[in-house]
Coordinates of C-alpha atoms and ligand atoms in Angstrom, one line a residue:
X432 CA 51.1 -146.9 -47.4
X433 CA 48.3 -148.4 -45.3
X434 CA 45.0 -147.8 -47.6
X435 CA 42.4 -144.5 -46.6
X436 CA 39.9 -146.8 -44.5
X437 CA 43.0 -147.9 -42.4
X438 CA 44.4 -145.1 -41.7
X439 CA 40.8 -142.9 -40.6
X440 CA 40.8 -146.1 -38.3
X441 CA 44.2 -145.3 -36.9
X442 CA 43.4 -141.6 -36.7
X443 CA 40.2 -142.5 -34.6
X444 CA 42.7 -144.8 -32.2
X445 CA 45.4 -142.0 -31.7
X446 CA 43.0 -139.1 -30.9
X447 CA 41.4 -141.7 -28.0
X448 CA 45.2 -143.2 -26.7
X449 CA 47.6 -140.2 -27.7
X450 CA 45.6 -137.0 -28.4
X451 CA 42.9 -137.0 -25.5
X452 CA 45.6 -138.0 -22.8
X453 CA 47.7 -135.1 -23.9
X454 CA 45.1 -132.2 -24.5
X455 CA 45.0 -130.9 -20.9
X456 CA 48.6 -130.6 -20.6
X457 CA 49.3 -129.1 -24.5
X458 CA 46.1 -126.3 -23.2
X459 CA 47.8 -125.3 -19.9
X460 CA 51.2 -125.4 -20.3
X461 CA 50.6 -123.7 -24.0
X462 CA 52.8 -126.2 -25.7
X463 CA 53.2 -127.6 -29.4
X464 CA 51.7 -130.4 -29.3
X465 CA 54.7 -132.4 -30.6
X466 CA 54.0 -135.9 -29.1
X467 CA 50.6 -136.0 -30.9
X468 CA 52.2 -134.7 -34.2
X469 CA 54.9 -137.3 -34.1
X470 CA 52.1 -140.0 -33.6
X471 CA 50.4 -138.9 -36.1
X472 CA 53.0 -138.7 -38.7
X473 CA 54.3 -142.0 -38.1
X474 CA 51.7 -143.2 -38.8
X475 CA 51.6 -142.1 -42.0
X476 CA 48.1 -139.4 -41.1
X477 CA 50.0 -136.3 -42.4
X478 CA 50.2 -138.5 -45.7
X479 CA 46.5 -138.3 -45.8
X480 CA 46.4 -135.6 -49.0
X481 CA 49.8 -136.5 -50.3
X482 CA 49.3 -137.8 -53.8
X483 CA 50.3 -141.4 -53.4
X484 CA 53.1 -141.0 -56.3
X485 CA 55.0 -138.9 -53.3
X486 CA 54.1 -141.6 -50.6
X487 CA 50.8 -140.6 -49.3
X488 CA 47.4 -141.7 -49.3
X489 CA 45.9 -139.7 -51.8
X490 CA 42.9 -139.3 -50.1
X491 CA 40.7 -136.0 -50.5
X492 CA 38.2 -133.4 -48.4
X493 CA 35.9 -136.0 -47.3
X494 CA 38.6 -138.2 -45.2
X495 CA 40.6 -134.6 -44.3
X496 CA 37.2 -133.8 -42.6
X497 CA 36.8 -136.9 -41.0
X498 CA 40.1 -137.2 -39.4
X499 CA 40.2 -133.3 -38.6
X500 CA 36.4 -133.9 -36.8
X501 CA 38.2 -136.7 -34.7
X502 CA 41.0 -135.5 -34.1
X503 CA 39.0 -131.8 -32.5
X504 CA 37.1 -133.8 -30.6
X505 CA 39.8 -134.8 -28.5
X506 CA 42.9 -132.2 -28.7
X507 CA 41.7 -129.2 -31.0
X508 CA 45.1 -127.5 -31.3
X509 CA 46.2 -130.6 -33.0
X510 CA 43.8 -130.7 -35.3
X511 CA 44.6 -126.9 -36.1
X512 CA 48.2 -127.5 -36.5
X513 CA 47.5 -130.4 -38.7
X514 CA 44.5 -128.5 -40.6
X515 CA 47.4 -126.2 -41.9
X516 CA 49.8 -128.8 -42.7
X517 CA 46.6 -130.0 -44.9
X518 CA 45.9 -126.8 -46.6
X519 CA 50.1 -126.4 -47.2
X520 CA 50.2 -130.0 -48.8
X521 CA 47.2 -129.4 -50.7
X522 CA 48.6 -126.1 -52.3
X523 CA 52.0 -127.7 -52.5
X524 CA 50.7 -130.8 -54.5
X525 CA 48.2 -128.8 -56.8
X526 CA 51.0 -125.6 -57.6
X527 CA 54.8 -126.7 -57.0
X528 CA 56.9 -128.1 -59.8
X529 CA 58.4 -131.7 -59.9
X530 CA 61.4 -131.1 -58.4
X531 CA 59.9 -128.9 -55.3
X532 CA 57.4 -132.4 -54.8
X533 CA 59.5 -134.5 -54.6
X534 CA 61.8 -132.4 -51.9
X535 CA 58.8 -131.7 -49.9
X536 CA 56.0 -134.4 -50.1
X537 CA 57.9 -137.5 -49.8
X538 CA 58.8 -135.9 -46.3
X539 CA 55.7 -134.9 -45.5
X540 CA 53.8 -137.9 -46.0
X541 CA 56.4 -139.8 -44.0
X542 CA 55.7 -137.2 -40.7
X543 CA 59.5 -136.4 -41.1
X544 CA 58.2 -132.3 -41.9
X545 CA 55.3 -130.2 -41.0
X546 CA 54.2 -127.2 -43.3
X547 CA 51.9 -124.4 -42.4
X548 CA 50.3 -121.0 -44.0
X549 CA 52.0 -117.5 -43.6
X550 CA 49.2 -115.5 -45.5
X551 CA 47.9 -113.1 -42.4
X552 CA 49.9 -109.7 -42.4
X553 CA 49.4 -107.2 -39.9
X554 CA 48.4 -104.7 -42.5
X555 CA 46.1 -106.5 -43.8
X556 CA 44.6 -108.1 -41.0
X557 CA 41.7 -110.6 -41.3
X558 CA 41.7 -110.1 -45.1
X559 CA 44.1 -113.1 -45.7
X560 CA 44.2 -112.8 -49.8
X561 CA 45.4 -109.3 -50.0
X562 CA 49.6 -109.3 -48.4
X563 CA 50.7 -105.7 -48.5
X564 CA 54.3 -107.1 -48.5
X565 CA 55.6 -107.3 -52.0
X566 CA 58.6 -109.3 -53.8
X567 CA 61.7 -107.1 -54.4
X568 CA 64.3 -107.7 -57.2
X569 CA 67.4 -107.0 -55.7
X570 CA 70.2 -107.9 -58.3
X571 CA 69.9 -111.0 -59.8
X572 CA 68.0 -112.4 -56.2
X573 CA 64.3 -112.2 -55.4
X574 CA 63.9 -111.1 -51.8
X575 CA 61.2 -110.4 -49.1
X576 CA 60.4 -108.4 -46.5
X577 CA 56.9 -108.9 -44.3
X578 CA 55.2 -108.7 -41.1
X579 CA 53.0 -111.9 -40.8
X580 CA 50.9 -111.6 -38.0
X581 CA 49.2 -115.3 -37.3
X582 CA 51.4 -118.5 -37.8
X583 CA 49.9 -121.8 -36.5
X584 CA 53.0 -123.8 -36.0
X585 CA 55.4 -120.8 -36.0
X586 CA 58.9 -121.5 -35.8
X587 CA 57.8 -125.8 -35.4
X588 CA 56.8 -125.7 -38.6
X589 CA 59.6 -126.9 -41.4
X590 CA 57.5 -125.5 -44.3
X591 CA 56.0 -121.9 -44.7
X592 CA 53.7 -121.5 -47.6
X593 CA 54.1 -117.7 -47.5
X594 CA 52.2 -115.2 -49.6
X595 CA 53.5 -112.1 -51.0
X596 CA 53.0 -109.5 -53.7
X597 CA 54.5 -110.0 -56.9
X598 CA 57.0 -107.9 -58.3
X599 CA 55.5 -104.3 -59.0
X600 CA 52.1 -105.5 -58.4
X601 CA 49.4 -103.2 -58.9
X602 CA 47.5 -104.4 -56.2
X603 CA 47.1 -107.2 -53.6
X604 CA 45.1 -109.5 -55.7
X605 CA 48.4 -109.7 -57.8
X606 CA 50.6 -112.6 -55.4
X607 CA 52.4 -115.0 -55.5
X608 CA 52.6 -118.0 -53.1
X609 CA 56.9 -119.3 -52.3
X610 CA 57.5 -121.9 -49.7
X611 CA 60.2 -120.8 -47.2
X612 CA 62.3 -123.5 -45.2
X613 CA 62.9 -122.5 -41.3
X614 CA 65.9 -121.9 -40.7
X615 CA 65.9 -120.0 -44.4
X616 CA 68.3 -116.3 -43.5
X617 CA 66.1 -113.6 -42.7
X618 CA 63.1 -115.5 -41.5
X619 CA 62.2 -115.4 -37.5
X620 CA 59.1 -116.2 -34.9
X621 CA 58.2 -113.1 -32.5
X622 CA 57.3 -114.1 -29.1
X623 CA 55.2 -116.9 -28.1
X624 CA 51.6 -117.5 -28.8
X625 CA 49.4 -116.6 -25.9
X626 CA 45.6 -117.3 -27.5
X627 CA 42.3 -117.8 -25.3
X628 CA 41.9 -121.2 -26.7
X629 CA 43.7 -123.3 -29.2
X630 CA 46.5 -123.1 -27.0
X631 CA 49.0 -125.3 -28.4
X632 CA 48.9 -123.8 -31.6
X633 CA 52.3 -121.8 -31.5
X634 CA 50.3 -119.2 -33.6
X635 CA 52.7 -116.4 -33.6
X636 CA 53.8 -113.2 -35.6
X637 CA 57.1 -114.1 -38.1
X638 CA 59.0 -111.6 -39.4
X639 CA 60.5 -112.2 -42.5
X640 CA 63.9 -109.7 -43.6
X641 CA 65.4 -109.7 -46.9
X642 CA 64.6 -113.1 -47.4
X643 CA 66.0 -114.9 -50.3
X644 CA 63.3 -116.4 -52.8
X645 CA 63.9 -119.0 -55.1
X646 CA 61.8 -119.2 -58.4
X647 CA 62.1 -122.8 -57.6
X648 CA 60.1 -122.5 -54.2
X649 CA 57.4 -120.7 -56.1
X650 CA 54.1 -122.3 -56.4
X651 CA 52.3 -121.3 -59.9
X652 CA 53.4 -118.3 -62.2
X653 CA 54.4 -115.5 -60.4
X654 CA 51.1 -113.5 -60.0
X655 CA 49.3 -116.4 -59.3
X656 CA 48.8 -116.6 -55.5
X657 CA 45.7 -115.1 -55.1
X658 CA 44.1 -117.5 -57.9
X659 CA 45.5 -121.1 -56.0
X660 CA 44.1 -119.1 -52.4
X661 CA 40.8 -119.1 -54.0
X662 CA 41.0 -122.3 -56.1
X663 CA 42.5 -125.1 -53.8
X664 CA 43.5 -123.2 -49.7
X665 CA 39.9 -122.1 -49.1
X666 CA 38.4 -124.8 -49.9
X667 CA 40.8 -127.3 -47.7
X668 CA 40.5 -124.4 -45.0
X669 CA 36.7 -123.1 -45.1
X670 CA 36.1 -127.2 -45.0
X671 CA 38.6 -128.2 -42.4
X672 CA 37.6 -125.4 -40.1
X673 CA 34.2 -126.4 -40.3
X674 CA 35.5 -130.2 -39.4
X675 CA 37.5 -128.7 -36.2
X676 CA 34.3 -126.7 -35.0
X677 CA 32.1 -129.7 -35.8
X678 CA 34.3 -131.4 -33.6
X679 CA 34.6 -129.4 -30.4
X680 CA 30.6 -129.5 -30.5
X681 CA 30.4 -133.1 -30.4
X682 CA 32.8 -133.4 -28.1
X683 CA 30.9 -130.6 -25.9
X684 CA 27.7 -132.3 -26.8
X685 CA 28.5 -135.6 -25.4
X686 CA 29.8 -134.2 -22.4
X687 CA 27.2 -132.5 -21.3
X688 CA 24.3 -135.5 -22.1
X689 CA 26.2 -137.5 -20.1
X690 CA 26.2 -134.8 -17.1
X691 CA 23.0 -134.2 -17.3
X692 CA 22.5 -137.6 -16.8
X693 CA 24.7 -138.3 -13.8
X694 CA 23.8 -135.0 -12.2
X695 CA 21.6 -135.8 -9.5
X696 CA 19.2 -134.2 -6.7
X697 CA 19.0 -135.5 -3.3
X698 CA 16.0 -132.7 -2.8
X699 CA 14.1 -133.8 -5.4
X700 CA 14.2 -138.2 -4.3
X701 CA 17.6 -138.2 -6.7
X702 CA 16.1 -137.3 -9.9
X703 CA 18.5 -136.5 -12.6
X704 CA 19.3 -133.2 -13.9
X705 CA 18.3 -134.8 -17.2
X706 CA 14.8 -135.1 -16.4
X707 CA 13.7 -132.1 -16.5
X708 CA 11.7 -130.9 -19.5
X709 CA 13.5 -127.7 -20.1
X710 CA 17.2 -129.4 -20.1
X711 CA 16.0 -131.9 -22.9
X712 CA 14.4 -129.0 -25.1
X713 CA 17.9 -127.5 -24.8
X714 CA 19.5 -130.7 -25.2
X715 CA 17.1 -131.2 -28.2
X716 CA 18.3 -127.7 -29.2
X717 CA 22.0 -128.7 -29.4
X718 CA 21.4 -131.8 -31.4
X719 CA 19.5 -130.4 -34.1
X720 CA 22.3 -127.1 -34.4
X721 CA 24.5 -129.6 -34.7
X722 CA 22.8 -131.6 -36.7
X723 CA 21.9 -129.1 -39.4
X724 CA 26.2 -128.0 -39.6
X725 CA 27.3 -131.3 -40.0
X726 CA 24.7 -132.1 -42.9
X727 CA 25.5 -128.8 -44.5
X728 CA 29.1 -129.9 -44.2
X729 CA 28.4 -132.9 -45.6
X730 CA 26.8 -131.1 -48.8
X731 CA 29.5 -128.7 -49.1
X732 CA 32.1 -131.6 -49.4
X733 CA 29.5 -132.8 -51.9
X734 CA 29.3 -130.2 -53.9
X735 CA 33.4 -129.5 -54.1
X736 CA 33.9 -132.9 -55.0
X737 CA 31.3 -132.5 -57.5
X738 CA 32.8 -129.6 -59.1
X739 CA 29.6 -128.0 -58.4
X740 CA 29.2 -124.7 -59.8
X741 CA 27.2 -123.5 -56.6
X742 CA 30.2 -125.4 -54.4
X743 CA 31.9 -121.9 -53.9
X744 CA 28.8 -120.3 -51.9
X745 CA 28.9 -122.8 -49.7
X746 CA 32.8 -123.3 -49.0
X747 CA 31.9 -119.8 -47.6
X748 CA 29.0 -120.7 -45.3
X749 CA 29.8 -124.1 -44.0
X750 CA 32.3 -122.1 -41.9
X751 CA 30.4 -119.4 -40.8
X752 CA 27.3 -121.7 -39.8
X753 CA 29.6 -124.5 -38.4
X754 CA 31.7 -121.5 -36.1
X755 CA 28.0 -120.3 -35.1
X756 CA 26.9 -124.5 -33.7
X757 CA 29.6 -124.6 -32.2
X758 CA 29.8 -121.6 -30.4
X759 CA 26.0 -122.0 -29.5
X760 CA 26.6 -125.4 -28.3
X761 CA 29.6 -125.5 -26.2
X762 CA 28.0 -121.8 -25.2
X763 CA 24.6 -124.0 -23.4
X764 CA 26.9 -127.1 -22.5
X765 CA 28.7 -124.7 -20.1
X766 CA 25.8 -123.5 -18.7
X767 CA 24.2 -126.9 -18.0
X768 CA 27.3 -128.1 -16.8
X769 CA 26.9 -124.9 -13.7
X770 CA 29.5 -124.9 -11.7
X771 CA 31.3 -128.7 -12.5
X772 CA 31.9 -127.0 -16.0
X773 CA 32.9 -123.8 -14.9
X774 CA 35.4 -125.2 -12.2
X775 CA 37.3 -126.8 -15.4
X776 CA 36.5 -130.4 -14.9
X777 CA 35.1 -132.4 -17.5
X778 CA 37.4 -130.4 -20.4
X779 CA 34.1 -128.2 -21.4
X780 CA 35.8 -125.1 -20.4
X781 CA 38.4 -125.9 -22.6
X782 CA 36.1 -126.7 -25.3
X783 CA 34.6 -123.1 -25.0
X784 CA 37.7 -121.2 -25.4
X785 CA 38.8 -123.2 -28.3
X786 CA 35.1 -123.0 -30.2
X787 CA 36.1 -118.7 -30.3
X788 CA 38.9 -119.1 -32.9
X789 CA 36.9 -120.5 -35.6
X790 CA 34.2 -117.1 -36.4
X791 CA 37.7 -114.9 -35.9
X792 CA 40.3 -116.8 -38.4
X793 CA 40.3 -115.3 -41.6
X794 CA 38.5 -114.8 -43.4
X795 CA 36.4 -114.3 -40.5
X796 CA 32.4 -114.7 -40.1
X797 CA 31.6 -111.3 -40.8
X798 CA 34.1 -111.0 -44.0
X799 CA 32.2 -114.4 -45.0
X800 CA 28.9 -112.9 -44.9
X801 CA 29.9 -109.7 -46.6
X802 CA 31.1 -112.1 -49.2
X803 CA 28.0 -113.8 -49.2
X804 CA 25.6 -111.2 -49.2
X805 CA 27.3 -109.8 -52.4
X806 CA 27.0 -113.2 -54.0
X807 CA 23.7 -113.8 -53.4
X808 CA 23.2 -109.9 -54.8
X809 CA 25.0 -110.5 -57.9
X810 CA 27.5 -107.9 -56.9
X811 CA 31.6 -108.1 -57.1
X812 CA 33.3 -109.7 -54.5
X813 CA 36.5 -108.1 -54.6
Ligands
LIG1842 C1 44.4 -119.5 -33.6 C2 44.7 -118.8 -34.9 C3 45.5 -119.4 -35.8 C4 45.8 -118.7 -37.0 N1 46.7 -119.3 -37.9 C5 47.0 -118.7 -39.0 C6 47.9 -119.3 -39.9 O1 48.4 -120.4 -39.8 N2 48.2 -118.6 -41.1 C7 47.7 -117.4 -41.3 O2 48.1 -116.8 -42.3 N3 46.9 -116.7 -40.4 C8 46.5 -117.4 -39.3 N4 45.7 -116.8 -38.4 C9 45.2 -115.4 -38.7 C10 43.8 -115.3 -39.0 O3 43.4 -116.1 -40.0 C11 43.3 -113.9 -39.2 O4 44.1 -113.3 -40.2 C12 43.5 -113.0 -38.0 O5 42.9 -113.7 -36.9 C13 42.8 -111.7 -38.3 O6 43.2 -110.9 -37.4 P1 43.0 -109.4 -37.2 O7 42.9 -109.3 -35.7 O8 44.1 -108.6 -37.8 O9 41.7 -109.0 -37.9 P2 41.1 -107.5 -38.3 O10 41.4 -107.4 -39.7 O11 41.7 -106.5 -37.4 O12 39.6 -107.7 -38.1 C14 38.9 -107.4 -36.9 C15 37.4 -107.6 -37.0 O13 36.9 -106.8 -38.0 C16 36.0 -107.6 -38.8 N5 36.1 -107.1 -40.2 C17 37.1 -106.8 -41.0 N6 36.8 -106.5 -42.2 C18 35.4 -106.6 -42.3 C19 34.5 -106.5 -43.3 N7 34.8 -106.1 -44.6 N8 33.2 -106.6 -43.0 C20 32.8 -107.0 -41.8 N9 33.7 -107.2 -40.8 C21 35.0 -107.0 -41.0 C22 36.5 -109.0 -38.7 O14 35.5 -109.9 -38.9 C23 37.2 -109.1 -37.4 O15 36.3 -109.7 -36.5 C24 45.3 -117.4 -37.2 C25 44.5 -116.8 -36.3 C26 44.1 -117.5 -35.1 C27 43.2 -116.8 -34.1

């Protein structure tokens, strides 16, 4: 396995030769992005949190954030496929036994399987940690029923880290976490993902029937779930969202300076778009929006690395004010661009519809700062 340095050097040459070719085509004919996936796994960058003992690189929040902040700027939806493959191996390496390790991560780190997150539930909506589908005992067999509503990678996927109820729970804080294989009886993708932006995502419903659970596949003691969603998926989730938004904004950012610049007025003797006033106080604008996410990004992975006691405050924000830059950002790029960047040229357009998913994946911007506000008030969360 190449060392970390290495391979955020690879990750920075694939999103430029393999990811930013491909990202027009994965947006409009909605496709997995398969090609950039296989790329990427080959060479070894879905090994990036795999504990080396399994074949990966070991490496940690810091390099997931640079590689997902790359990887956005030039094909978002692969960065969200591969954000979810992060927050499945991270859960997978911190919870699963030995023997569910080393059937899973060896394969992951090579690129040979993908995993993803099944938390979402249509009864349950954008409040990810509470599943209303519960664990049955059936004989001697555990089995489950649900309606997950949001799957990135649904039905591409080989992995599902799936979250359910645990037997007789007396409430939805009481879950467990299983991984499902596809192709596992019982478990199907509904219809095709058809999302304003992230396009490629295959982000569809799955419906799971009477599927069979082994205690095997279970990650943690059963009841456990909701405990390793707060302890190790937000944090790899609140943090690589962040990463993908911070992305998209740089990419729309450097777009759009470079428009202004070559935007010119035969009226006005050729002078640049750029050169007037008001376009460089929004530029200026942009910049510092941006600015101020990616440093508070930059603390957050800090602080988590730290073991902080303040960290989990801001694993709650970084998203919500990272989702907010970018949407501001690519928001004004669009509108400097005028009609060049609303006649779909330059790939702004596509960075605006992508920048939406961010504030509405759970838990969403307003759940976060209902969260927040009780924090900061001393109150309960849940
Ligand atoms: C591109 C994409 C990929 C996704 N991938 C996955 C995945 O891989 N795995 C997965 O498990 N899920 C995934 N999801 C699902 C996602 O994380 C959310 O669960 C889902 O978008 C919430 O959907 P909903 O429409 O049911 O929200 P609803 O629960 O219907 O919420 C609607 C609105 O109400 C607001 N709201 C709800 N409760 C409160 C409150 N207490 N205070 C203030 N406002 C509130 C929310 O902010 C939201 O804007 C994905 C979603 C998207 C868009």
């Amino acid at each position: 396995m190449a060392d970390v340095h290495s391979l955020l050097a690879t990750n920075e040459k694939l999103s430029q030769e393999v990811l930013r070719p491909g990202a027009d085509h994965v947006d409009q004919s909605r496709r997995f992005p398969r090609e950039s996936m296989t790329a990427l796994g080959k060479a070894g960058l879905l090994g990036l949190l795999v504990p080396a003992l399994y074949g990966g690189a070991g490496a940690g929040l810091a390099e997931m954030s640079r590689s997902l902040e790359a990887q956005s700027q030039a094909c978002a939806s692969t960065a969200m496929v591969t954000l979810m493959h992060f927050c499945a191996t991270a859960v997978i390496s911190a919870k699963a036994g030995d023997a569910l390790k080393q059937r899973l991560l060896p394969a992951f780190a090579s690129g040979e399987q993908i995993g993803t997150l099944a938390f979402s539930e249509a009864g349950s909506g954008g409040h990810f940690y509470a599943p209303v589908s519960e664990i049955r005992i059936n004989g001697a067999q555990k089995q489950l029923s649900a309606n997950k509503s949001f799957v990135t990678s649904a039905g591409e996927a080989d992995s599902y880290v799936v979250s359910a109820r645990k037997p007789g729970a007396a409430g939805p804080t009481e879950s467990s976490l299983y991984v499902i294989p596809r192709g596992a009886r019982g478990l199907a993708t509904q219809g095709r993902f058809d999302g304003l932006g992230l396009a490629g995502n295959a982000s569809a419903p799955m419906v799971l029937t009477d599927v069979a659970l082994d205690d095997d596949a279970r990650l943690g003691l059963e009841g456990s779930g909701f405990q390793s969603m707060l302890e190790v998926v937000l944090p790899h989730f609140q943090i690589g969202v962040a990463s993908v938004s911070i992305g998209i904004a740089t990419e729309a950012f450097q777009t759009i300076a470079a428009r202004v610049g070559a935007r010119r007025y035969e009226h006005a003797a050729g002078a640049a778009l750029a050169s007037i006033p008001r376009v460089q106080f929004l530029v200026a604008e942009m910049a510092l929006e941006l600015n101020a996410a990616r440093a508070y990004l930059a603390e957050t992975i800090r602080k988590v690395l730290a073991a902080d006691p303040a960290a989990m405050l801001d694993v709650l924000g970084v998203k919500v004010k990272a989702a907010d830059a970018c949407l501001n950002v690519v928001s004004r790029a669009m509108n400097l661009g005028g009609g060049w960047a609303f006649g779909r040229r330059g790939g702004l357009e596509r960075n605006f519809r992508d920048a939406q998913a961010a504030a509405v994946m759970a838990p969403s911007s307003d759940v976060l700062k209902d969260f927040i506000g009780k924090a900061c008030l001393g109150l309960p969360l849940f």
